[in-house]
JSON list of C-alpha atoms in Angstrom, two decimals:
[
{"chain": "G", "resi": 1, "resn": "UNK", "atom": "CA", "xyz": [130.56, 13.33, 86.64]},
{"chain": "G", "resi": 2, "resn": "UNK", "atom": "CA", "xyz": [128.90, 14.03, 89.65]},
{"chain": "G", "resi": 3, "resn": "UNK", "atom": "CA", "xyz": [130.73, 15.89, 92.48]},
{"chain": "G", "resi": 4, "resn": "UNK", "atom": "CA", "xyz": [130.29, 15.35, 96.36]},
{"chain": "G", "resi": 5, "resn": "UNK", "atom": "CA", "xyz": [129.07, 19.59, 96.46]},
{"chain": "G", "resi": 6, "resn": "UNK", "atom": "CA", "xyz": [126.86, 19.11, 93.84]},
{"chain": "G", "resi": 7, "resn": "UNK", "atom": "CA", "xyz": [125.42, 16.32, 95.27]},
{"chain": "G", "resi": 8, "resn": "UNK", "atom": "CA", "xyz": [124.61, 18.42, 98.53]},
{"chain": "G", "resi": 9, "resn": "UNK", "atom": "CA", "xyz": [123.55, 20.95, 96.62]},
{"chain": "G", "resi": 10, "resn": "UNK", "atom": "CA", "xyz": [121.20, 19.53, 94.08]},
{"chain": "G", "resi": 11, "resn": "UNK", "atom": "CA", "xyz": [119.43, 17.82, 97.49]},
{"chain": "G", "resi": 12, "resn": "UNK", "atom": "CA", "xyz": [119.27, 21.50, 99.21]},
{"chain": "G", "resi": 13, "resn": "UNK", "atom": "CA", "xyz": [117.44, 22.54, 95.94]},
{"chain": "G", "resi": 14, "resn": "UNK", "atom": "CA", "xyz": [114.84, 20.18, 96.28]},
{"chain": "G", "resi": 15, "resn": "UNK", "atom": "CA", "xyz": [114.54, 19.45, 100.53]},
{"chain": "G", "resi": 16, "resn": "UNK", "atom": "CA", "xyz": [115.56, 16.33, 100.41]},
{"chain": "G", "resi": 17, "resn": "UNK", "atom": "CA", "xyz": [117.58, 14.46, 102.84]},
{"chain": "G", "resi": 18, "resn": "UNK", "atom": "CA", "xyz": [120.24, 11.51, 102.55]},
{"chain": "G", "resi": 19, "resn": "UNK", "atom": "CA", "xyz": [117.40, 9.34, 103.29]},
{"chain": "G", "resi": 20, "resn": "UNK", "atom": "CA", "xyz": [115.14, 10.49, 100.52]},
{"chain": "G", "resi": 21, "resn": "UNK", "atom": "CA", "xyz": [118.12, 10.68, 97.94]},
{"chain": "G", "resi": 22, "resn": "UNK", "atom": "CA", "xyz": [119.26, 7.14, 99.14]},
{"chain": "G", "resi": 23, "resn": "UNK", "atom": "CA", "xyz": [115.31, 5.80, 98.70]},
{"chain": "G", "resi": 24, "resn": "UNK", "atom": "CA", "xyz": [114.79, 7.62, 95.12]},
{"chain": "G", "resi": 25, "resn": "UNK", "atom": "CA", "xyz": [118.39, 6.08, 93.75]},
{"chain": "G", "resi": 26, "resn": "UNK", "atom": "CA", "xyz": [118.39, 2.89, 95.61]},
{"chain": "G", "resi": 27, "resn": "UNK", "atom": "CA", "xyz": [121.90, 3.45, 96.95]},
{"chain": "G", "resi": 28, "resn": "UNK", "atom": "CA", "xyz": [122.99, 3.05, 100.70]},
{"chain": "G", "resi": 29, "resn": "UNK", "atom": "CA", "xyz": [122.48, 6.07, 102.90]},
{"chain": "G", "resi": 30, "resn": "UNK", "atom": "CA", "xyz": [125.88, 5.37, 104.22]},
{"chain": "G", "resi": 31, "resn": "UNK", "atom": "CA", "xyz": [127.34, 5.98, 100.51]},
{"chain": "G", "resi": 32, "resn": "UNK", "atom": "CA", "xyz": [125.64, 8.57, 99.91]},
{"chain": "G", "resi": 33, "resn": "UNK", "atom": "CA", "xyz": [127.19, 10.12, 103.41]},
{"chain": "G", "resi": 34, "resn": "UNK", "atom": "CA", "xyz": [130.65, 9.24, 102.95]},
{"chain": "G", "resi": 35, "resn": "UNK", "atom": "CA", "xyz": [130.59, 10.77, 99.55]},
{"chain": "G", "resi": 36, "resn": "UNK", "atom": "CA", "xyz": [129.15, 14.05, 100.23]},
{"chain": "G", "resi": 37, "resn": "UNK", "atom": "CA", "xyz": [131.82, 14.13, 102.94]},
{"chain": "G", "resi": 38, "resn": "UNK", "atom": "CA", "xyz": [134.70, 13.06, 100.53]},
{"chain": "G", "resi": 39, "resn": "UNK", "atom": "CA", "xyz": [135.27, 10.50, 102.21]},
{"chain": "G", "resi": 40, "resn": "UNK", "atom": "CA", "xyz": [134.39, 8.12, 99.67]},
{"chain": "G", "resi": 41, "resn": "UNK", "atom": "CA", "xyz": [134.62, 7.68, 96.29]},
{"chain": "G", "resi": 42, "resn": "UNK", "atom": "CA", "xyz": [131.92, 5.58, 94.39]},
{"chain": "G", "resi": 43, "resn": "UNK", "atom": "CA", "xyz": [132.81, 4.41, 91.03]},
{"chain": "G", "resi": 44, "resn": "UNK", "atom": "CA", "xyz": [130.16, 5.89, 88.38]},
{"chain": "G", "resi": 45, "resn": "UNK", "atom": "CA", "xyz": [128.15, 2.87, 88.51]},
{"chain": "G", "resi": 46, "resn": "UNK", "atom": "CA", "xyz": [127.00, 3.97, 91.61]},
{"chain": "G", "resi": 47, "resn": "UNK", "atom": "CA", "xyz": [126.91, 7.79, 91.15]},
{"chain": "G", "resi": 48, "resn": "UNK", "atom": "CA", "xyz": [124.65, 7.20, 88.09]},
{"chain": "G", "resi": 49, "resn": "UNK", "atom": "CA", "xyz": [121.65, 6.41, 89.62]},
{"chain": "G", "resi": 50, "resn": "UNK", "atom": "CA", "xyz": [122.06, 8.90, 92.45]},
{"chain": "G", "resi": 51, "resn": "UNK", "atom": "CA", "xyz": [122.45, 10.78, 89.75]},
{"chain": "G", "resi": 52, "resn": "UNK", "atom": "CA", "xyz": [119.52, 10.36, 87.69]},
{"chain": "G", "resi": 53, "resn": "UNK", "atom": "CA", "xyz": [117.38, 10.21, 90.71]},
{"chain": "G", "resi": 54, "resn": "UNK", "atom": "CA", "xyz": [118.04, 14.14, 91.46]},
{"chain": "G", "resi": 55, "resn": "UNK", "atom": "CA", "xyz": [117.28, 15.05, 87.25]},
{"chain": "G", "resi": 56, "resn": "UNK", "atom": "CA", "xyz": [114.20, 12.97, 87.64]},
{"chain": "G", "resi": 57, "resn": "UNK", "atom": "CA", "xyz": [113.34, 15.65, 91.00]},
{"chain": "G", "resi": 58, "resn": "UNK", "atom": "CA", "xyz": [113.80, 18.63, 88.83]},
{"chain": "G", "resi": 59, "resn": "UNK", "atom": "CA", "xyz": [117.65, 19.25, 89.38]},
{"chain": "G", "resi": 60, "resn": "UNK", "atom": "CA", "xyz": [119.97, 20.19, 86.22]},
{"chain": "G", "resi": 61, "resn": "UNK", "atom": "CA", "xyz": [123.27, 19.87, 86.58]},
{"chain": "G", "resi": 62, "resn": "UNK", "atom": "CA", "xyz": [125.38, 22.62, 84.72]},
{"chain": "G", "resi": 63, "resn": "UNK", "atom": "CA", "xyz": [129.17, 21.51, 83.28]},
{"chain": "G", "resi": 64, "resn": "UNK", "atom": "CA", "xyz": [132.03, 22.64, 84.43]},
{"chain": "G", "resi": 65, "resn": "UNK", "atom": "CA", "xyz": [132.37, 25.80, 82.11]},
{"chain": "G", "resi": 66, "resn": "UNK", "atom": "CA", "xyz": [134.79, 27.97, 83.39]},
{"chain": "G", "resi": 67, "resn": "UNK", "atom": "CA", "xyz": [132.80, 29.22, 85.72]},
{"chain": "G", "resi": 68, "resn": "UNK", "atom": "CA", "xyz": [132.95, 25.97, 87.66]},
{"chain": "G", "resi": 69, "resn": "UNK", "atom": "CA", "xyz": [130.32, 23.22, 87.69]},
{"chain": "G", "resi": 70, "resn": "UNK", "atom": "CA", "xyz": [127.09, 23.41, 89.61]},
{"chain": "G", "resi": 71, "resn": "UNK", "atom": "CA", "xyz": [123.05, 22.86, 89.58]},
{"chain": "G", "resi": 72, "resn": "UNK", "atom": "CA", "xyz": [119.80, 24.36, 89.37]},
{"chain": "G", "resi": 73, "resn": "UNK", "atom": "CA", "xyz": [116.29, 23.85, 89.38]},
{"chain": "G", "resi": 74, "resn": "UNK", "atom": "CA", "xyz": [114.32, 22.58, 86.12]},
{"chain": "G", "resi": 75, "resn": "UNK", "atom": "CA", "xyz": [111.78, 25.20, 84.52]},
{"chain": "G", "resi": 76, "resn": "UNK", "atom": "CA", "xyz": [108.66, 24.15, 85.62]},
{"chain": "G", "resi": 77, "resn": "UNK", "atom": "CA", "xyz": [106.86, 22.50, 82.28]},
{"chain": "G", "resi": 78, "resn": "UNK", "atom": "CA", "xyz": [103.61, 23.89, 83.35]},
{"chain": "G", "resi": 79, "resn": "UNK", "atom": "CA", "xyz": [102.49, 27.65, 82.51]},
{"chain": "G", "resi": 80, "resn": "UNK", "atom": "CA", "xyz": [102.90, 29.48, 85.33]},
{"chain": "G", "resi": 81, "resn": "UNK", "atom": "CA", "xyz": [100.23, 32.27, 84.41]},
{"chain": "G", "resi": 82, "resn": "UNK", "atom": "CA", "xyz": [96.96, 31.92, 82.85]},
{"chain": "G", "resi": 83, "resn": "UNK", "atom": "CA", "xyz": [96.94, 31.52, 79.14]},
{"chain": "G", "resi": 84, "resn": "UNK", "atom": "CA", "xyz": [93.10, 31.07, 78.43]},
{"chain": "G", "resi": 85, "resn": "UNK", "atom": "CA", "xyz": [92.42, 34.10, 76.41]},
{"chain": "G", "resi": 86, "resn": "UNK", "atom": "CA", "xyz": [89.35, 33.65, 76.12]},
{"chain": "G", "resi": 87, "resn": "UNK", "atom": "CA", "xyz": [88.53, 34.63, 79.02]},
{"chain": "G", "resi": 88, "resn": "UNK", "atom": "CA", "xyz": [87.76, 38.61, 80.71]},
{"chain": "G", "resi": 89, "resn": "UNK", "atom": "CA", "xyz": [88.95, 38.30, 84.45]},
{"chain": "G", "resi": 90, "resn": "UNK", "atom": "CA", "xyz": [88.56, 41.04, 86.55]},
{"chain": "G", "resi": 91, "resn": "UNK", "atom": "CA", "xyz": [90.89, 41.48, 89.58]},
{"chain": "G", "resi": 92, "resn": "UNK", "atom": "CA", "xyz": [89.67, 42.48, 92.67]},
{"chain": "G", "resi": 93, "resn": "UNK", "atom": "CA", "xyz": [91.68, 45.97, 93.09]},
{"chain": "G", "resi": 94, "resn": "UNK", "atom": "CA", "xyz": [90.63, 47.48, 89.71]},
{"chain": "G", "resi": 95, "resn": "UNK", "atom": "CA", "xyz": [86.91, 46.84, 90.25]},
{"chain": "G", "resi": 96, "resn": "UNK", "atom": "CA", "xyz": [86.67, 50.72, 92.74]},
{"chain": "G", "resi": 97, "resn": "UNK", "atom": "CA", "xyz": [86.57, 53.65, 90.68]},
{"chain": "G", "resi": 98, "resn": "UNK", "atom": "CA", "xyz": [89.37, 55.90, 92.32]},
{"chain": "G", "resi": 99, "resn": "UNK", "atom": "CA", "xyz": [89.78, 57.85, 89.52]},
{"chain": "G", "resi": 100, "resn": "UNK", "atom": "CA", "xyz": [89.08, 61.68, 89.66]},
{"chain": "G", "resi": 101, "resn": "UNK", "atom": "CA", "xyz": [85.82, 62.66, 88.06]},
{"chain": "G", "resi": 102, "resn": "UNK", "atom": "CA", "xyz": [86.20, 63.62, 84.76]},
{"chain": "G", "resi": 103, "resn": "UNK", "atom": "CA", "xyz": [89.50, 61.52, 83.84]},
{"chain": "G", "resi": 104, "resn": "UNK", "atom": "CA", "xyz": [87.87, 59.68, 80.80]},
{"chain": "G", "resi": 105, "resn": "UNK", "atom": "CA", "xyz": [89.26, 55.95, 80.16]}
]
């Protein structure tokens, strides 16, 4: 189930307007309007690809768990630091020798 606040969340998340979500899901911008604002209330064959269009954008949406249902962003699949270790780098600020004469290393 997909609720109108985590609908304008999940969008928040990832920038995207009513007019992106409505392109990506191929349902009305109007819809998607009326049911952020609870003023509607789309059956789940039209939720589902609204739906699915925001988990394909990297949004997960987290159960209701006590805690109350919500979303956030996808881990990023990618490494987000270098792995290659074969490799010596040398950063910029440890390449001066500011260490006091005499202080071994």
């Amino acid at each position: 189930m997909l609720s109108p606040a985590q609908c304008r969340a999940a969008r928040a998340l990832i920038a995207w307007s009513k007019r992106d979500l409505s392109a990506a899901s191929e349902v009305a911008k109007a819809t998607i309007a009326g049911f952020e604002a609870g003023k509607l209330s789309p059956d789940e064959a039209t939720l589902q690809p609204i739906k699915r269009a925001l988990q394909d954008a990297g949004v997960l949406f987290i159960p209701e768990n006590g805690g109350g249902a919500g979303v956030r962003l996808a881990k990023s699949t990618s490494a987000s630091i270098d792995t290659d270790e074969t490799r010596t780098v040398q950063y910029e600020e440890y390449l001066k020798n500011d260490a006091p004469p005499g202080a071994g290393g």
